[in-house]
Amino acid sequence: TPRFNGLGWVMEGDGTNLILHSEDFSNAAWTKDDSSVAANAVNSPDGTLTADSIVQTLASGSLKQIITVASDAETRTNSVFIKQNTAPTCRLRIQYGGGTAVTVDKEIDFSTIDSDATIESLADGWYRVEVSATNNNTNTSCRLTLFPDRSDSGLATYAWGAQLEESPFATS
């Protein structure tokens, strides 16, 4: 399927999003660990009032969803659209569990953010961030976690459009 990414046209295969309620972080499908969600707090990248504010109530606060996966050697990619709220940083994590854990983090510092292969700069202060990891044939779950910040309680990040795909890259 062709798409335009700002640099030119990109051909990509079809992707399937394994995340439940990918645009509604207030839904019970998302576990809130020392965090809360203010639904529909700001306009999302598609211009609708559907992006949520993720607020950590403790410095360790996070939002996560755990998906059952095959015990295989597949590479999966998690992506989410983020925008700075009051948190100076945020972290996106993909982690396999149930066997020998595999964890990959992507830390975003809003004051020095640069677009690269895993961070795409969009309009109105939005970024699409992706992180990939390959399972090691022992794990049966894949956990996606968003940390608004790791330094202080009460900080928040806007988020929208989470995806988990069985692919080494995120599709549109």
Backbone as a chain_set.jsonl record, in Angstrom:
{"seq": "TPRFNGLGWVMEGDGTNLILHSEDFSNAAWTKDDSSVAANAVNSPDGTLTADSIVQTLASGSLKQIITVASDAETRTNSVFIKQNTAPTCRLRIQYGGGTAVTVDKEIDFSTIDSDATIESLADGWYRVEVSATNNNTNTSCRLTLFPDRSDSGLATYAWGAQLEESPFATS", "coords": {"N": [[0.84, -1.171, 0.0], [0.725, 2.164, -0.96], [2.07, 5.135, 0.638], [2.527, 8.554, 1.618], [5.283, 9.979, 3.202], [6.302, 12.474, 3.834], [8.884, 12.753, 2.924], [8.715, 11.458, 0.588], [7.085, 9.0, -1.516], [6.123, 5.902, -0.075], [6.218, 2.425, -0.255], [4.451, -0.1, 1.298], [3.631, -3.15, 2.99], [0.492, -4.617, 4.061], [-0.48, -4.065, 7.428], [-1.309, -5.368, 10.676], [-2.852, -4.175, 13.497], [-2.252, -5.087, 16.736], [-2.985, -4.06, 19.141], [-5.454, -3.337, 21.56], [-8.094, -1.004, 21.713], [-6.641, 1.269, 20.714], [-6.662, 4.015, 20.436], [-7.747, 4.955, 22.718], [-6.717, 5.394, 25.645], [-7.84, 5.48, 28.11], [-9.423, 3.303, 28.39], [-10.182, 0.105, 29.893], [-8.552, -1.88, 28.865], [-6.024, -0.947, 28.946], [-3.551, -0.935, 31.37], [-3.138, 1.015, 34.196], [-0.505, 1.954, 35.938], [0.256, 3.539, 38.757], [-0.629, 5.88, 37.513], [-2.817, 8.055, 35.628], [-5.487, 8.754, 33.281], [-6.538, 11.33, 31.207], [-9.059, 11.513, 29.127], [-9.488, 12.356, 25.651], [-8.172, 14.906, 25.564], [-6.772, 16.688, 23.953], [-6.311, 17.789, 20.528], [-5.69, 15.212, 18.21], [-3.121, 13.829, 15.975], [-4.617, 13.48, 13.624], [-6.39, 15.537, 13.708], [-8.716, 15.338, 15.199], [-10.484, 15.547, 18.351], [-9.253, 13.475, 20.165], [-6.945, 12.605, 21.41], [-5.192, 11.55, 24.316], [-4.28, 12.526, 27.688], [-1.66, 11.353, 29.534], [-1.021, 10.924, 32.807], [1.323, 10.72, 35.341], [1.044, 9.533, 38.612], [2.888, 8.89, 40.489], [6.504, 8.983, 40.433], [7.27, 6.688, 39.131], [5.226, 6.081, 37.427], [3.211, 4.561, 34.849], [1.76, 3.413, 31.744], [0.292, 0.598, 30.341], [-0.083, -2.233, 28.094], [-0.672, -5.659, 27.703], [-0.05, -8.173, 25.406], [-0.885, -11.354, 24.145], [1.367, -13.47, 22.542], [2.867, -15.604, 20.03], [5.275, -18.121, 20.894], [7.952, -17.442, 19.479], [10.346, -16.345, 16.959], [9.837, -13.839, 16.001], [9.991, -10.42, 14.893], [8.611, -7.615, 16.369], [6.936, -4.476, 16.248], [6.337, -1.609, 18.102], [4.49, 1.346, 18.083], [3.691, 4.769, 18.742], [1.927, 7.834, 18.832], [3.135, 10.794, 20.18], [3.113, 13.753, 22.226], [4.479, 16.622, 23.739], [3.454, 17.428, 27.003], [3.382, 18.285, 30.158], [5.574, 16.84, 30.938], [9.099, 16.588, 30.658], [10.4, 14.529, 29.377], [9.783, 11.283, 27.893], [9.228, 7.733, 27.802], [9.209, 4.921, 25.712], [8.486, 1.518, 25.695], [9.087, -1.824, 24.649], [8.505, -5.115, 25.537], [9.198, -8.5, 25.876], [7.846, -11.306, 27.601], [7.455, -14.093, 29.921], [9.233, -16.018, 29.462], [12.622, -16.026, 28.795], [13.305, -12.825, 29.298], [13.056, -10.07, 26.983], [13.909, -6.795, 26.407], [13.422, -3.551, 25.095], [14.032, -0.131, 25.09], [12.992, 3.217, 24.256], [13.992, 6.354, 24.732], [12.753, 9.63, 24.978], [13.626, 12.925, 24.789], [12.166, 15.873, 25.033], [13.328, 18.399, 24.746], [15.542, 18.155, 23.15], [14.893, 16.695, 20.927], [15.317, 14.9, 17.943], [14.472, 14.041, 14.661], [14.671, 10.729, 13.555], [15.237, 7.423, 12.279], [13.433, 6.17, 13.926], [11.881, 8.072, 15.098], [9.495, 10.217, 14.071], [8.885, 13.446, 13.065], [6.002, 15.434, 13.27], [3.197, 17.585, 12.412], [2.165, 20.316, 14.575], [3.596, 19.783, 16.951], [3.582, 17.034, 17.394], [4.935, 13.702, 17.531], [5.803, 10.648, 15.983], [6.723, 7.76, 17.429], [8.704, 4.86, 17.368], [9.535, 1.525, 18.396], [11.324, -1.481, 18.223], [11.545, -5.05, 18.755], [12.897, -8.345, 18.896], [11.513, -11.471, 19.474], [12.626, -14.301, 21.449], [12.059, -16.999, 21.056], [11.102, -18.032, 23.46], [9.249, -16.559, 24.857], [5.845, -15.613, 25.634], [4.291, -13.407, 25.801], [3.811, -9.954, 25.036], [4.618, -6.853, 26.099], [3.613, -3.515, 26.028], [4.697, -0.403, 26.984], [4.253, 2.886, 28.185], [5.941, 5.505, 29.574], [5.34, 8.515, 31.065], [7.303, 10.21, 32.229], [10.268, 9.848, 34.153], [11.092, 11.14, 36.395], [9.564, 12.684, 38.221], [6.472, 13.03, 40.03], [3.129, 13.732, 38.832], [3.605, 14.67, 36.279], [2.931, 14.844, 32.723], [2.174, 13.376, 29.509], [0.997, 13.715, 26.202], [-0.776, 11.306, 24.277], [-1.542, 9.104, 21.538], [-2.988, 6.784, 19.25], [-1.701, 4.083, 19.427], [0.231, 1.293, 18.299], [0.9, -2.17, 17.695], [2.693, -4.335, 15.826], [3.374, -7.252, 13.87], [6.12, -6.971, 12.595], [9.21, -5.582, 11.37], [9.112, -2.847, 11.288], [7.017, 0.063, 11.683], [3.806, 0.379, 10.216], [1.655, 2.524, 8.285]], "CA": [[0.0, 0.0, 0.0], [1.579, 3.361, -0.974], [1.762, 6.261, 1.525], [3.491, 9.648, 1.546], [5.794, 10.195, 4.55], [6.927, 13.785, 3.941], [10.096, 12.707, 2.117], [8.364, 10.844, -0.684], [6.134, 7.893, -1.441], [6.639, 4.68, 0.521], [5.402, 1.233, -0.486], [4.508, -0.979, 2.456], [2.611, -4.189, 3.046], [-0.57, -4.409, 5.038], [-0.133, -4.387, 8.809], [-2.425, -5.583, 11.583], [-2.602, -3.631, 14.824], [-2.635, -6.048, 17.768], [-3.373, -3.305, 20.335], [-6.88, -3.095, 21.788], [-8.426, 0.386, 22.064], [-5.377, 1.954, 20.438], [-6.826, 5.469, 20.519], [-8.451, 5.263, 23.965], [-5.889, 4.913, 26.742], [-8.652, 5.437, 29.326], [-10.119, 2.021, 28.397], [-9.652, -0.893, 30.833], [-7.537, -2.703, 28.197], [-4.741, -0.343, 29.334], [-3.281, -0.945, 32.805], [-2.566, 2.278, 34.675], [0.321, 1.75, 37.126], [0.607, 4.846, 39.317], [-0.911, 6.89, 36.485], [-4.221, 8.248, 35.274], [-5.673, 9.189, 31.906], [-7.581, 12.301, 30.883], [-9.433, 11.178, 27.754], [-9.869, 13.403, 24.705], [-7.648, 16.14, 26.156], [-6.181, 17.577, 22.952], [-6.471, 17.268, 19.172], [-4.726, 14.195, 17.789], [-2.502, 14.149, 14.683], [-5.595, 13.529, 12.529], [-7.212, 16.733, 13.875], [-9.897, 15.108, 16.031], [-10.246, 15.682, 19.789], [-9.24, 12.097, 20.655], [-5.675, 12.282, 22.072], [-5.327, 11.508, 25.768], [-3.175, 12.968, 28.528], [-1.238, 10.313, 30.462], [-0.461, 11.62, 33.965], [1.85, 9.809, 36.358], [0.75, 9.964, 39.981], [4.184, 8.709, 41.14], [7.584, 9.086, 39.443], [7.38, 5.419, 38.403], [3.959, 5.852, 36.745], [3.243, 4.1, 33.461], [0.546, 2.914, 31.101], [0.75, -0.551, 29.569], [-0.998, -3.249, 27.609], [0.032, -6.913, 27.473], [-0.649, -8.922, 24.312], [-0.396, -12.718, 24.009], [2.028, -13.711, 21.247], [3.437, -16.943, 19.865], [6.66, -18.321, 21.323], [8.579, -17.47, 18.163], [11.498, -15.45, 16.773], [9.339, -12.718, 15.204], [10.228, -9.04, 15.297], [7.384, -6.828, 16.481], [7.197, -3.047, 16.4], [5.362, -0.789, 18.812], [4.593, 2.769, 17.776], [2.667, 5.613, 19.353], [2.073, 9.269, 18.598], [3.275, 11.498, 21.451], [3.282, 15.206, 22.202], [4.837, 17.097, 25.071], [2.505, 18.108, 27.865], [4.224, 18.869, 31.208], [6.758, 16.008, 31.134], [10.202, 16.944, 29.756], [10.802, 13.329, 28.652], [8.935, 10.104, 28.027], [9.902, 6.511, 27.375], [8.375, 3.886, 25.105], [9.155, 0.227, 25.907], [8.504, -3.082, 24.193], [9.14, -6.138, 26.367], [8.659, -9.85, 25.819], [7.903, -11.984, 28.887], [6.951, -15.457, 30.002], [10.41, -16.875, 29.274], [13.795, -15.177, 28.998], [12.795, -11.503, 28.9], [13.728, -9.208, 26.01], [13.392, -5.444, 26.628], [14.027, -2.451, 24.34], [13.471, 1.175, 25.45], [13.297, 4.403, 23.458], [13.827, 7.538, 25.581], [12.532, 10.846, 24.197], [13.827, 14.175, 25.521], [11.49, 16.851, 24.175], [14.14, 19.601, 24.514], [16.596, 17.9, 22.159], [14.41, 15.638, 20.026], [15.667, 14.944, 16.535], [13.843, 12.959, 13.913], [15.552, 9.709, 13.01], [14.466, 6.315, 11.718], [12.407, 5.706, 14.854], [11.095, 9.219, 15.567], [9.044, 11.027, 12.933], [8.323, 14.729, 13.469], [4.758, 15.744, 12.583], [2.687, 18.928, 12.663], [1.598, 20.704, 15.861], [4.341, 19.241, 18.077], [3.423, 15.59, 17.521], [5.978, 12.804, 17.038], [5.487, 9.217, 15.978], [7.897, 7.063, 17.954], [8.575, 3.409, 17.264], [10.581, 0.699, 18.984], [11.161, -2.87, 17.782], [12.296, -6.089, 19.453], [12.702, -9.691, 18.366], [11.292, -12.492, 20.488], [13.715, -15.279, 21.466], [11.466, -18.339, 21.035], [10.709, -18.512, 24.788], [8.256, -15.67, 25.469], [4.472, -15.749, 25.145], [3.574, -12.142, 25.94], [4.508, -8.749, 24.611], [4.088, -5.732, 26.873], [3.898, -2.178, 25.532], [4.615, 0.496, 28.128], [4.567, 4.302, 27.99], [6.255, 6.209, 30.815], [5.355, 9.955, 30.777], [8.577, 10.753, 32.684], [10.73, 8.996, 35.249], [11.764, 11.968, 37.391], [8.719, 13.359, 39.199], [5.042, 12.744, 39.914], [2.287, 14.812, 38.329], [3.962, 15.055, 34.913], [2.038, 14.227, 31.747], [2.49, 13.331, 28.085], [-0.149, 13.402, 25.352], [-0.545, 10.111, 23.47], [-2.634, 8.718, 20.636], [-2.723, 5.876, 18.131], [-0.7, 3.046, 19.678], [0.196, 0.127, 17.427], [1.847, -3.271, 17.81], [2.594, -5.088, 14.585], [4.385, -8.284, 13.615], [6.887, -6.371, 11.509], [10.382, -4.864, 11.877], [8.862, -1.419, 11.202], [5.606, 0.439, 11.819], [3.118, 0.776, 8.992], [0.709, 3.612, 8.509]], "C": [[0.892, 1.243, 0.0], [1.106, 4.408, 0.041], [2.848, 7.301, 1.356], [3.956, 9.957, 2.951], [6.469, 11.547, 4.734], [8.208, 13.873, 3.126], [9.828, 12.152, 0.731], [7.381, 9.717, -0.457], [6.821, 6.642, -0.93], [5.665, 3.56, 0.193], [5.561, 0.333, 0.733], [3.41, -2.013, 2.363], [1.534, -3.824, 4.048], [-0.079, -4.813, 6.421], [-1.404, -4.581, 9.619], [-2.036, -5.065, 12.95], [-3.142, -4.605, 15.862], [-3.112, -5.376, 19.053], [-4.893, -3.142, 20.385], [-7.071, -1.638, 22.207], [-7.205, 1.289, 21.906], [-5.474, 3.477, 20.495], [-7.56, 5.887, 21.788], [-7.7, 4.66, 25.144], [-6.648, 4.887, 28.071], [-9.385, 4.102, 29.457], [-9.418, 1.035, 29.334], [-8.642, -1.844, 30.186], [-6.123, -2.206, 28.523], [-4.616, -0.353, 30.848], [-2.597, 0.356, 33.181], [-1.831, 1.997, 35.982], [0.788, 3.112, 37.619], [0.462, 5.955, 38.27], [-2.417, 6.991, 36.279], [-4.286, 8.788, 33.854], [-6.809, 10.196, 31.845], [-7.9, 12.104, 29.404], [-9.785, 12.427, 26.949], [-9.44, 14.792, 25.184], [-7.151, 17.156, 25.133], [-6.404, 16.965, 21.566], [-5.335, 16.314, 18.82], [-4.087, 14.599, 16.458], [-3.481, 14.179, 13.516], [-6.599, 14.678, 12.68], [-8.456, 16.556, 14.72], [-9.525, 15.211, 17.511], [-10.301, 14.295, 20.435], [-7.916, 11.71, 21.315], [-5.835, 12.441, 23.577], [-4.087, 12.071, 26.46], [-2.9, 11.862, 29.537], [-0.492, 11.012, 31.596], [0.063, 10.597, 34.957], [1.581, 10.372, 37.737], [1.95, 9.745, 40.902], [5.255, 8.76, 40.052], [7.734, 7.817, 38.611], [6.141, 5.122, 37.554], [4.11, 5.444, 35.296], [1.859, 3.638, 33.023], [0.985, 1.744, 30.243], [-0.4, -1.425, 29.104], [-0.169, -4.481, 27.287], [-0.752, -7.728, 26.453], [-0.05, -10.329, 24.304], [0.17, -12.908, 22.604], [2.515, -15.158, 21.207], [4.858, -16.965, 20.406], [7.478, -18.531, 20.054], [9.808, -16.561, 18.13], [11.096, -14.261, 15.903], [9.786, -11.379, 15.786], [8.891, -8.324, 15.286], [7.762, -5.377, 16.738], [6.022, -2.382, 17.081], [5.572, 0.649, 18.367], [3.454, 3.503, 18.455], [2.971, 7.055, 18.974], [2.134, 9.949, 19.963], [3.479, 12.99, 21.216], [3.594, 15.656, 23.618], [3.655, 17.777, 25.736], [3.366, 18.768, 28.937], [5.5, 18.069, 31.454], [7.867, 16.412, 30.164], [10.692, 15.762, 28.927], [9.677, 12.311, 28.708], [9.704, 8.92, 27.478], [8.869, 5.545, 26.83], [9.146, 2.581, 25.206], [8.361, -0.891, 25.261], [9.254, -4.168, 24.944], [8.415, -7.459, 26.196], [8.824, -10.493, 27.179], [7.308, -13.37, 28.821], [8.052, -16.476, 29.797], [11.624, -16.05, 29.647], [13.464, -13.804, 28.431], [13.692, -10.81, 27.873], [13.094, -7.834, 26.161], [14.159, -4.442, 25.768], [13.285, -1.171, 24.713], [13.849, 2.219, 24.412], [12.967, 5.607, 24.323], [13.708, 8.763, 24.685], [12.689, 12.044, 25.117], [13.283, 15.281, 24.63], [12.343, 18.087, 23.891], [15.199, 19.394, 23.44], [16.163, 16.893, 21.102], [14.815, 15.916, 18.582], [14.944, 13.798, 15.846], [14.928, 12.005, 13.432], [14.664, 8.583, 12.504], [13.341, 5.858, 12.633], [11.581, 6.839, 15.462], [10.771, 10.091, 14.355], [8.369, 12.293, 13.459], [7.097, 15.041, 12.61], [4.31, 17.162, 12.93], [2.211, 19.086, 14.111], [2.28, 20.046, 17.064], [4.208, 17.748, 18.305], [4.635, 14.864, 16.944], [5.416, 11.399, 17.007], [6.774, 8.493, 16.334], [7.668, 5.571, 17.81], [9.784, 2.725, 17.896], [10.278, -0.751, 18.62], [11.997, -3.799, 18.638], [11.937, -7.439, 18.845], [12.551, -10.671, 19.522], [12.396, -13.551, 20.375], [13.234, -16.726, 21.572], [11.027, -18.849, 22.4], [9.548, -17.729, 25.37], [6.887, -15.789, 24.817], [3.641, -14.492, 25.364], [4.46, -11.002, 25.477], [3.836, -7.574, 25.309], [4.564, -4.426, 26.257], [3.694, -1.224, 26.686], [5.011, 1.899, 27.712], [4.759, 4.921, 29.368], [6.257, 7.699, 30.497], [6.681, 10.617, 31.155], [9.029, 9.863, 33.826], [11.307, 9.814, 36.406], [10.856, 12.517, 38.49], [7.259, 12.978, 38.981], [4.309, 13.963, 39.365], [2.593, 15.25, 36.916], [3.138, 14.259, 33.911], [2.596, 14.319, 30.336], [1.186, 13.064, 27.335], [0.207, 12.183, 24.498], [-1.785, 9.777, 22.656], [-2.124, 7.64, 19.681], [-1.625, 4.855, 18.358], [-0.884, 1.883, 18.71], [1.218, -0.899, 17.885], [1.622, -4.132, 16.595], [3.681, -6.152, 14.52], [5.165, -7.878, 12.381], [8.108, -5.691, 12.108], [10.246, -3.346, 11.783], [7.364, -1.169, 11.325], [5.034, 0.793, 10.454], [2.142, 1.892, 9.318], [-0.674, 3.056, 8.717]], "O": [[1.743, 1.372, 0.88], [-0.093, 4.557, 0.279], [3.974, 6.967, 0.988], [3.123, 10.18, 3.83], [7.161, 11.737, 5.733], [8.582, 14.958, 2.682], [10.618, 12.352, -0.192], [6.903, 9.506, 0.658], [7.958, 6.35, -1.3], [4.452, 3.711, 0.338], [6.682, 0.039, 1.15], [2.378, -1.782, 1.732], [1.653, -2.846, 4.786], [0.653, -5.792, 6.565], [-2.451, -4.024, 9.288], [-1.011, -5.464, 13.503], [-4.333, -4.915, 15.875], [-3.593, -6.055, 19.961], [-5.53, -2.846, 19.374], [-6.275, -1.108, 22.982], [-6.795, 1.978, 22.841], [-4.45, 4.153, 20.593], [-7.953, 7.046, 21.923], [-8.008, 3.554, 25.587], [-6.154, 4.333, 29.052], [-9.915, 3.797, 30.525], [-8.208, 1.121, 29.542], [-7.936, -2.553, 30.904], [-5.15, -2.948, 28.392], [-5.488, 0.169, 31.542], [-1.605, 0.751, 32.569], [-2.464, 1.821, 37.023], [1.615, 3.762, 36.979], [1.309, 6.841, 38.157], [-3.181, 6.124, 36.702], [-3.28, 9.221, 33.292], [-7.9, 9.953, 32.36], [-7.113, 12.479, 28.535], [-10.303, 13.41, 27.48], [-10.239, 15.729, 25.207], [-7.114, 18.354, 25.415], [-6.657, 15.766, 21.447], [-4.168, 16.585, 19.103], [-4.474, 15.611, 15.874], [-3.21, 14.837, 12.511], [-7.54, 14.793, 11.894], [-9.188, 17.52, 14.942], [-8.371, 14.985, 17.878], [-11.247, 13.968, 21.15], [-7.778, 10.566, 21.748], [-6.522, 13.346, 24.051], [-2.995, 12.089, 25.894], [-3.784, 11.475, 30.302], [0.552, 11.624, 31.369], [-0.673, 9.701, 35.372], [1.853, 11.542, 38.006], [2.026, 10.345, 41.974], [4.943, 8.597, 38.873], [8.268, 7.865, 37.503], [6.017, 4.022, 37.016], [5.009, 5.909, 34.595], [0.935, 3.499, 33.824], [1.949, 1.866, 29.488], [-1.512, -1.373, 29.628], [0.897, -4.383, 26.68], [-1.953, -7.95, 26.605], [1.163, -10.482, 24.441], [-0.464, -12.555, 21.61], [2.563, -15.84, 22.231], [5.559, -15.953, 20.381], [7.672, -19.663, 19.611], [10.25, -16.068, 19.168], [11.917, -13.734, 15.153], [9.939, -11.226, 16.998], [8.133, -8.411, 14.32], [8.781, -5.09, 17.368], [4.868, -2.564, 16.693], [6.708, 1.117, 18.282], [2.392, 2.936, 18.71], [4.13, 7.441, 18.818], [1.277, 9.706, 20.813], [3.948, 13.421, 20.163], [3.036, 15.132, 24.582], [2.951, 18.584, 25.129], [4.038, 19.753, 28.631], [6.417, 18.564, 32.109], [7.61, 16.564, 28.97], [11.328, 15.955, 27.891], [8.73, 12.462, 29.481], [10.704, 9.081, 26.778], [7.794, 5.371, 27.405], [10.323, 2.526, 24.85], [7.131, -0.912, 25.313], [10.484, -4.161, 24.992], [7.197, -7.545, 26.346], [9.828, -10.262, 27.854], [6.735, -13.774, 27.81], [7.823, -17.676, 29.945], [11.649, -15.435, 30.713], [13.356, -13.642, 27.216], [14.915, -10.949, 27.894], [11.875, -7.705, 26.057], [15.388, -4.473, 25.714], [12.056, -1.125, 24.661], [14.893, 2.121, 23.769], [11.799, 5.86, 24.619], [14.478, 8.916, 23.736], [11.972, 12.168, 26.11], [13.867, 15.592, 23.592], [12.11, 18.766, 22.891], [15.702, 20.366, 22.876], [17.015, 16.296, 20.444], [14.668, 17.031, 18.08], [14.824, 12.707, 16.404], [15.979, 12.436, 12.959], [13.461, 8.776, 12.322], [12.391, 5.226, 12.173], [10.677, 6.585, 16.259], [11.666, 10.63, 13.704], [7.397, 12.217, 14.21], [7.141, 14.93, 11.385], [4.998, 17.859, 13.676], [1.895, 18.103, 14.781], [1.632, 19.778, 18.076], [4.681, 17.242, 19.323], [5.274, 15.336, 16.004], [4.651, 11.003, 17.886], [7.78, 8.6, 15.634], [6.579, 5.07, 18.091], [10.89, 3.265, 17.926], [9.133, -1.196, 18.694], [13.028, -3.401, 19.182], [10.829, -7.645, 18.349], [13.372, -10.692, 20.439], [13.028, -13.681, 19.326], [13.935, -17.577, 22.12], [10.611, -20.004, 22.503], [8.911, -18.206, 26.309], [6.773, -16.033, 23.616], [2.43, -14.498, 25.143], [5.688, -11.08, 25.523], [2.642, -7.331, 25.134], [5.753, -4.244, 25.995], [2.633, -1.226, 27.309], [5.981, 2.088, 26.979], [3.87, 4.872, 30.217], [7.105, 8.136, 29.719], [7.132, 11.516, 30.445], [8.196, 9.174, 34.415], [11.94, 9.255, 37.302], [11.333, 12.791, 39.591], [6.862, 12.641, 37.865], [4.813, 15.085, 39.429], [1.906, 16.125, 36.39], [2.698, 13.146, 34.199], [3.379, 15.211, 30.012], [0.362, 12.27, 27.788], [1.345, 12.04, 24.05], [-2.91, 10.114, 23.025], [-0.938, 7.611, 19.352], [-0.699, 4.767, 17.553], [-2.007, 1.533, 18.347], [2.277, -0.542, 18.402], [0.513, -4.606, 16.35], [4.776, -5.969, 15.053], [4.917, -8.362, 11.277], [8.052, -5.258, 13.259], [11.17, -2.626, 12.16], [6.549, -2.064, 11.101], [5.7, 1.43, 9.637], [1.847, 2.163, 10.482], [-1.62, 3.816, 8.922]]}, "num_chains": 1, "name": "protein.A"}
